[in-house]
XYZ file of C-alpha atoms in Angstrom:
517
model
C -5.969 44.251 -24.068
C -4.174 42.938 -20.961
C -4.974 39.505 -19.545
C -7.155 39.343 -16.407
C -5.297 39.341 -13.085
C -5.057 36.405 -10.695
C -4.929 37.224 -6.991
C -3.771 35.257 -3.972
C -2.305 36.063 -0.570
C 1.213 37.210 0.209
C 3.417 35.759 2.917
C 4.035 32.071 3.631
C 2.612 30.039 0.760
C 1.350 26.470 0.515
C 0.970 23.781 -2.111
C -2.755 24.333 -2.669
C -2.649 27.948 -3.888
C 0.585 27.245 -5.775
C -1.281 24.545 -7.719
C -4.472 26.607 -8.020
C -2.623 29.457 -9.740
C -0.937 27.075 -12.181
C -4.213 25.304 -12.980
C -5.792 28.631 -13.909
C -2.877 29.420 -16.204
C -3.533 26.191 -18.130
C -6.734 27.804 -19.421
C -6.656 30.214 -22.402
C -8.356 32.932 -20.325
C -5.525 33.084 -17.787
C -2.548 31.835 -19.805
C -0.879 35.248 -19.861
C -2.353 36.588 -16.602
C -0.332 38.531 -14.117
C -0.336 37.574 -10.447
C -0.930 39.821 -7.451
C 0.049 38.409 -4.068
C -1.424 40.581 -1.328
C -3.821 40.630 1.612
C -5.053 44.121 0.775
C -8.799 43.796 -0.045
C -8.763 46.828 -2.327
C -6.012 45.298 -4.480
C -7.709 41.873 -4.495
C -10.894 43.555 -5.734
C -8.988 44.527 -8.880
C -8.377 40.857 -9.757
C -10.552 38.824 -12.114
C -10.154 35.687 -9.985
C -8.964 35.318 -6.367
C -7.806 32.076 -4.738
C -7.108 31.147 -1.105
C -7.826 34.600 0.332
C -10.525 37.315 0.589
C -12.826 35.311 2.875
C -15.430 34.334 0.285
C -16.412 31.385 -1.853
C -18.558 32.646 -4.689
C -17.866 31.040 -8.077
C -20.131 33.580 -9.827
C -17.728 36.312 -8.673
C -14.627 34.113 -9.226
C -13.825 34.087 -5.497
C -12.333 30.794 -4.311
C -11.393 30.969 -0.632
C -11.989 27.971 1.650
C -11.027 29.331 5.080
C -14.520 30.393 6.132
C -15.962 28.711 9.205
C -19.097 27.686 7.324
C -17.211 26.274 4.300
C -17.926 22.545 3.824
C -17.636 21.983 0.074
C -16.227 18.607 -1.046
C -15.591 16.921 -4.371
C -18.536 14.678 -5.394
C -18.601 11.391 -3.450
C -15.669 12.421 -1.234
C -15.357 13.560 2.373
C -12.277 15.796 2.280
C -13.046 19.522 2.349
C -11.662 21.347 -0.656
C -8.718 23.715 -0.581
C -8.130 26.406 -3.190
C -6.608 23.734 -5.462
C -9.688 21.541 -5.141
C -12.032 24.457 -5.739
C -10.317 25.506 -8.963
C -10.214 21.861 -10.093
C -13.891 21.345 -9.197
C -14.965 24.258 -11.409
C -12.366 24.197 -14.177
C -10.907 20.662 -14.128
C -12.820 19.314 -17.127
C -11.927 22.396 -19.170
C -8.262 21.959 -18.232
C -8.289 18.267 -19.224
C -10.092 18.994 -22.498
C -7.577 21.748 -23.283
C -4.611 19.430 -22.599
C -5.930 16.351 -24.429
C -7.864 17.897 -27.300
C -10.883 15.765 -26.386
C -14.389 17.258 -26.437
C -15.508 18.282 -22.954
C -18.505 15.918 -23.123
C -16.329 12.902 -24.009
C -16.685 10.030 -21.532
C -12.905 9.841 -21.133
C -12.899 13.409 -19.785
C -15.160 12.314 -16.932
C -12.971 9.289 -16.194
C -9.793 11.382 -16.129
C -11.471 14.147 -14.119
C -12.402 11.764 -11.317
C -9.170 9.781 -11.462
C -6.947 12.852 -11.217
C -8.839 14.108 -8.203
C -8.460 10.730 -6.490
C -4.779 10.238 -7.163
C -3.477 13.815 -7.123
C -5.716 16.743 -6.165
C -7.315 15.333 -3.019
C -3.946 15.060 -1.278
C -3.482 18.825 -1.726
C -6.910 19.424 -0.190
C -6.222 17.115 2.724
C -2.795 18.586 3.408
C -4.071 22.151 3.560
C -7.024 21.183 5.748
C -4.933 19.160 8.222
C -6.339 15.766 7.246
C -4.027 12.732 7.447
C -4.452 9.617 5.273
C -4.979 7.606 8.479
C -6.375 8.415 11.899
C -3.160 8.900 13.893
C -4.944 8.291 17.209
C -6.130 4.876 16.073
C -2.658 4.012 14.801
C -1.145 4.948 18.156
C -3.764 2.956 20.051
C -2.972 -0.077 17.906
C 0.755 0.247 18.633
C 1.614 0.971 14.991
C 4.786 3.003 14.747
C 6.138 4.883 11.759
C 9.090 3.112 10.183
C 10.836 6.248 8.930
C 10.447 9.995 8.594
C 8.908 10.910 5.242
C 8.196 14.553 6.104
C 10.507 15.827 3.352
C 9.198 13.496 0.659
C 5.807 14.984 -0.242
C 5.008 17.664 -2.804
C 3.796 19.886 0.033
C 7.190 19.655 1.730
C 8.937 20.610 -1.507
C 6.708 23.675 -1.855
C 7.413 24.620 1.744
C 11.154 24.626 1.061
C 10.644 27.353 -1.532
C 9.440 29.623 1.285
C 12.896 29.779 2.820
C 15.857 31.780 1.663
C 19.191 32.481 3.289
C 20.302 35.722 1.676
C 21.257 38.764 3.706
C 18.197 41.024 3.481
C 19.867 43.990 5.154
C 19.160 47.171 3.206
C 16.464 45.669 0.954
C 13.230 47.566 0.520
C 9.840 45.941 1.272
C 9.194 45.965 -2.480
C 12.412 44.034 -3.149
C 11.608 41.479 -0.447
C 8.089 41.001 -1.829
C 9.429 40.575 -5.360
C 11.854 37.857 -4.205
C 9.052 36.101 -2.297
C 6.823 36.223 -5.385
C 9.610 34.723 -7.486
C 9.967 31.828 -5.046
C 6.191 31.318 -5.181
C 6.260 31.178 -8.970
C 8.986 28.520 -8.845
C 6.871 26.473 -6.432
C 3.787 26.957 -8.606
C 5.658 25.844 -11.718
C 6.952 22.777 -9.861
C 3.578 21.464 -8.658
C 2.015 22.473 -11.970
C 4.506 20.359 -13.872
C 3.691 17.388 -11.609
C -0.013 17.833 -12.380
C 0.637 17.986 -16.119
C 2.812 14.870 -15.982
C 0.157 13.054 -13.948
C -2.499 14.041 -16.487
C -0.302 12.900 -19.364
C 0.367 9.555 -17.666
C -3.293 8.909 -16.922
C -4.373 9.924 -20.430
C -1.653 8.263 -22.517
C -0.818 5.202 -20.389
C -3.365 4.493 -17.639
C -6.543 4.977 -19.667
C -5.466 2.952 -22.755
C -4.198 0.176 -20.456
C -7.718 -0.622 -19.246
C -8.742 -2.495 -22.396
C -5.492 -4.470 -22.435
C -5.800 -5.424 -18.763
C -9.438 -6.371 -19.280
C -8.474 -8.795 -22.061
C -5.622 -10.261 -19.999
C -8.002 -10.716 -17.054
C -10.379 -12.706 -19.267
C -7.535 -14.919 -20.531
C -5.858 -15.603 -17.192
C -7.243 -19.150 -16.890
C -5.091 -20.125 -19.879
C -2.022 -19.794 -17.685
C -3.163 -21.154 -14.315
C -6.263 -23.228 -13.637
C -7.576 -20.931 -10.911
C -6.785 -17.732 -12.798
C -4.247 -16.482 -10.268
C -1.609 -15.523 -12.868
C -2.252 -12.761 -15.419
C -0.014 -12.038 -18.408
C 0.327 -8.613 -20.039
C 1.921 -8.009 -23.470
C 3.977 -5.099 -22.113
C 4.567 -3.077 -18.961
C 1.710 -0.691 -18.169
C -0.234 0.760 -15.212
C -2.416 -2.289 -14.510
C -3.182 -2.370 -10.777
C -6.136 0.055 -10.638
C -7.834 -1.670 -13.554
C -7.260 -5.120 -12.079
C -8.873 -4.187 -8.769
C -11.915 -2.783 -10.589
C -12.239 -5.820 -12.854
C -12.059 -8.159 -9.875
C -14.796 -6.232 -8.086
C -16.957 -6.199 -11.211
C -16.576 -9.983 -11.519
C -18.823 -10.412 -8.470
C -16.765 -12.732 -6.259
C -13.555 -10.885 -5.449
C -12.041 -13.651 -3.304
C -12.520 -16.279 -6.017
C -11.205 -14.040 -8.787
C -8.105 -12.601 -7.149
C -4.944 -12.505 -9.238
C -1.773 -13.115 -7.224
C 0.944 -12.487 -9.819
C 1.232 -10.424 -13.021
C 3.791 -11.185 -15.735
C 5.038 -8.703 -18.333
C 8.134 -8.262 -20.568
C 10.797 -5.702 -19.642
C 10.678 -4.216 -23.157
C 9.269 -4.842 -26.628
C 12.267 -6.842 -27.924
C 11.559 -10.401 -29.063
C 14.127 -11.795 -26.623
C 13.103 -9.529 -23.733
C 13.449 -10.722 -20.169
C 10.222 -11.091 -18.204
C 9.120 -9.745 -14.832
C 6.844 -11.357 -12.274
C 5.113 -8.916 -9.945
C 3.194 -9.854 -6.801
C -0.168 -8.084 -6.704
C -0.410 -5.677 -3.774
C -3.340 -5.554 -1.408
C -5.391 -2.603 -2.688
C -4.292 0.597 -1.005
C -1.581 -1.165 1.002
C 1.589 -0.259 -0.894
C 4.075 -3.133 -0.798
C 1.884 -5.424 1.308
C 1.159 -8.198 -1.182
C -1.631 -10.679 -1.476
C 1.092 -13.302 -1.619
C 4.824 -12.615 -1.656
C 7.132 -14.532 -3.897
C 8.411 -17.475 -1.794
C 10.595 -16.576 1.176
C 13.265 -19.039 0.070
C 13.747 -17.070 -3.167
C 13.999 -13.599 -1.677
C 17.269 -11.778 -2.311
C 18.694 -14.525 -4.553
C 19.991 -14.152 -8.109
C 20.992 -16.136 -11.167
C 22.216 -19.724 -10.656
C 21.613 -19.729 -6.921
C 17.993 -18.748 -7.556
C 17.755 -21.380 -10.336
C 18.798 -24.045 -7.856
C 16.530 -22.967 -5.003
C 13.466 -22.326 -7.171
C 13.959 -25.311 -9.462
C 13.532 -23.001 -12.477
C 16.136 -22.231 -15.145
C 16.879 -18.723 -16.368
C 16.132 -16.871 -13.141
C 17.524 -13.342 -12.928
C 16.525 -12.149 -9.449
C 13.873 -11.953 -6.758
C 13.785 -8.751 -4.713
C 14.588 -9.187 -1.028
C 11.113 -7.871 -0.177
C 9.485 -10.520 -2.378
C 7.313 -8.218 -4.477
C 9.051 -8.616 -7.852
C 11.336 -11.016 -9.688
C 12.664 -11.716 -13.161
C 13.512 -14.490 -15.605
C 15.265 -14.573 -18.958
C 12.228 -16.077 -20.711
C 8.445 -16.001 -20.562
C 8.406 -19.752 -19.930
C 10.748 -19.339 -16.976
C 8.741 -16.486 -15.492
C 5.536 -18.502 -15.888
C 7.117 -21.481 -14.151
C 8.159 -19.209 -11.274
C 4.608 -17.864 -11.018
C 3.033 -21.310 -11.050
C 5.413 -22.515 -8.330
C 4.867 -19.386 -6.264
C 1.092 -19.840 -6.447
C 1.333 -23.355 -5.017
C 3.837 -22.501 -2.265
C 2.176 -23.029 1.127
C 3.677 -20.100 2.978
C 1.443 -17.537 4.653
C 1.600 -13.889 3.719
C 3.341 -11.538 6.105
C 0.037 -9.684 6.369
C -1.691 -12.907 7.503
C 0.924 -13.636 10.149
C 0.745 -10.053 11.392
C -3.037 -10.243 11.680
C -2.621 -13.302 13.897
C 0.349 -12.265 15.987
C 0.267 -8.471 15.950
C 3.587 -6.886 16.841
C 5.040 -10.352 17.617
C 4.769 -11.446 13.970
C 8.479 -11.017 13.231
C 9.591 -12.927 16.321
C 7.078 -15.698 15.640
C 8.246 -16.111 12.068
C 11.900 -16.165 13.113
C 11.240 -18.730 15.822
C 9.375 -21.055 13.483
C 11.944 -20.679 10.725
C 14.890 -21.366 13.007
C 13.163 -24.313 14.678
C 11.781 -26.099 11.638
C 14.698 -25.957 9.241
C 13.757 -26.815 5.659
C 10.172 -27.422 6.766
C 9.696 -23.783 7.853
C 7.375 -22.900 4.944
C 5.119 -25.868 5.736
C 5.149 -25.119 9.455
C 4.318 -21.472 8.849
C 1.474 -22.420 6.546
C -0.004 -24.840 9.085
C 0.419 -22.321 11.871
C -1.504 -19.834 9.749
C -4.310 -22.363 9.164
C -4.546 -23.598 12.744
C -4.237 -20.266 14.477
C -6.248 -18.026 12.140
C -8.325 -15.717 14.262
C -5.947 -15.907 17.225
C -5.734 -12.523 18.924
C -2.703 -11.479 20.997
C -3.731 -10.328 24.453
C -1.665 -8.763 27.225
C -1.687 -11.159 30.167
C -1.230 -8.322 32.631
C 2.270 -9.105 33.860
C 5.635 -8.017 32.566
C 6.676 -11.480 31.405
C 3.380 -12.990 30.320
C 1.465 -12.946 27.079
C -1.603 -14.976 26.222
C -3.240 -16.100 23.011
C -6.873 -17.120 22.853
C -8.596 -18.952 20.012
C -11.743 -21.004 19.722
C -11.154 -23.499 18.344
C -7.390 -23.077 18.228
C -4.485 -22.777 20.583
C -3.694 -20.679 23.636
C -0.384 -19.890 25.207
C 0.890 -18.046 28.241
C 4.490 -17.251 28.877
C 6.251 -16.676 32.158
C 9.482 -17.630 33.872
C 10.599 -20.100 36.469
C 14.074 -20.853 37.798
C 15.656 -18.740 35.112
C 13.911 -20.646 32.298
C 11.146 -19.419 30.016
C 8.097 -21.638 30.410
C 5.354 -21.740 27.777
C 2.052 -23.347 28.675
C -0.466 -23.748 25.895
C -3.581 -25.694 25.021
C -3.752 -27.452 21.683
C -6.518 -29.106 19.738
C -6.694 -31.984 17.276
C -7.534 -31.005 13.703
C -8.770 -33.229 10.887
C -6.864 -33.748 7.660
C -8.537 -30.737 6.057
C -7.666 -28.600 9.082
C -11.358 -27.910 9.596
C -10.794 -27.299 13.297
C -12.811 -30.323 14.465
C -12.100 -30.473 18.177
C -11.472 -33.980 19.487
C -9.092 -33.534 22.360
C -7.428 -30.676 24.226
C -4.243 -30.893 26.226
C -2.202 -28.479 28.314
C 1.491 -28.986 27.694
C 4.514 -27.228 29.150
C 7.324 -26.297 26.797
C 10.715 -25.483 28.318
C 13.390 -23.708 26.333
C 16.274 -26.083 25.778
C 19.942 -25.195 25.315
C 19.348 -24.374 21.643
C 16.728 -21.808 22.544
C 13.925 -23.774 20.880
C 11.180 -25.230 23.108
C 11.372 -28.812 24.240
C 8.027 -30.143 25.425
C 6.900 -32.078 28.468
C 3.324 -33.203 29.025
C 1.002 -31.444 31.446
C -2.642 -31.848 32.255
C -4.992 -33.482 29.818
C -8.645 -32.726 29.122
C -10.617 -34.808 26.649
C -13.607 -33.660 24.639
C -16.063 -36.585 24.267
C -15.832 -36.983 20.499
C -14.001 -39.556 18.423
C -10.444 -38.462 17.568
C -9.759 -37.643 13.942
C -6.166 -38.363 13.039
C -4.290 -35.527 11.344
C -2.482 -36.063 8.085
C 1.152 -35.412 7.297
C 4.163 -35.290 9.646
C 3.121 -34.817 13.278
C 4.932 -33.180 16.172
C 4.409 -35.470 19.181
C 5.434 -35.065 22.811
C 4.788 -37.011 25.931
C 6.290 -37.897 29.301
C 8.371 -35.646 31.462
C 11.518 -36.756 29.711
C 10.115 -36.527 26.216
C 11.193 -33.812 23.817
C 10.511 -32.636 20.315
C 13.168 -31.082 18.149
C 13.925 -30.681 14.446
C 16.223 -33.321 12.961
C 19.148 -32.420 10.765
C 17.043 -33.065 7.650
C 14.400 -30.642 8.817
C 11.765 -33.277 9.570
C 10.257 -33.500 13.025
C 11.419 -36.191 15.399
C 9.057 -37.418 18.129
C 9.300 -39.267 21.405
C 6.512 -40.550 23.550
C 6.165 -41.308 27.226
C 3.487 -42.307 29.670
C 1.281 -39.311 29.042
C -0.858 -39.073 25.937
C 0.532 -37.122 22.999
C 0.039 -33.643 21.586
C -0.910 -33.714 17.932
C -1.690 -31.042 15.353
C -2.056 -31.436 11.597
C 1.315 -31.363 9.792
C 3.790 -29.040 11.573
C 1.270 -26.947 13.444
C 2.308 -28.452 16.791
C 5.876 -27.284 16.544
C 4.662 -23.999 15.089
C 2.489 -23.330 18.122
C 5.405 -24.168 20.363
C 7.471 -21.688 18.425
C 4.944 -18.930 18.824
C 4.911 -19.562 22.533
C 8.665 -19.162 22.569
C 8.478 -15.977 20.514
C 5.832 -14.362 22.671
C 7.669 -15.120 25.873
C 10.923 -13.992 24.320
């Protein structure tokens, strides 16, 4: 007895029906099925199951088309309309997983894998075929967010599309020959995406799912390594991120229970080197909750030992998301130092400064020397909530914060002038306003702002003196500049001084320079 036929459309093919056909062939019923690719309704009627064509969705008749105007079926608790891949997975996914794993269909792990595989694999096929992007492109454009590179050839859908094209000379070939060659290319594409599905299933079943219990135990024990539980240690490399995010959410207070760094050995050898990985913001790729320190990025071996103050360092990636040490003790010391480093995350600086974040960071770093990390951290504290705003002229940008700092940039006599208002902060940087002052910063020969006093407005409350080094300016001849050691020198004149906790004063001056620049 011959196996039942699978039908789909001929012509240009896509990733969804290529995957749908392969998914069906993972089931015993269709393992040896032939495939008919046609748009002829009479031929499709001969098939036992039809996907992505025939204008009907009727699971009782094994018809799985999604192109109908009235079609609005989605996977449970999702918003993306299903494609032919999603439809086949919706109806047969648990059977496919049970067949591949040997688990009973009613096993709880089948449900977990069924939902996980849709989230991390199948839904993208549905979205691609229905013209749904991961992000709203209009909103991205309105926010001025530009794509960094072209990834159009990187997706599974783009790989499948390449199988559509051939460059042979078709002169003299019969329609039957041309159709046969097209069908062969489709089968190659179907085998390709099918293999990716099977590998994804294997990974989630044999690595991701077992890792949950291990990550859960490590999450419970994290306070053994760092008093606030910000460093988690795993006994081996494994897919931990998904489980960590879920465990943090289940703990009740996500902010208080966030892990910043995860440590794990490179292999199972007793003398294995160890890795330290910065935890990414959920769903944000390589945007981390806290990078490894800027001063370590891109360094290796002895140079990294010297800068980090930790022996046995191997490397820290230039992007700051991962590093290594020869021993567990060394990796733990790196993690504990990284946790206490007072630098802001790139994501934090970008939220404050928008598209000017890179220029702001460069200006502060170049102006504050070895104190750049401290200045950046104070800038982040003082100016949190500051929103960049177009001042309406070609050479003017303003920042508004309450309480906080504001700056407008312009030009006069060939020099860039930055005028900003600053506020006193108490030692805890709690934004207690005591005095506000408008000060003019003029770019000196070095390109970093020197400051001269402007108008002064006093809020009738008792001043609270800031702690730590203070950037101070006053008098028309006064200036503030970094000393050779990286500390901040100050000079005073007749006018009262500008003060912000730690290095925030010079940091605000730097942002003014960056925005005008």
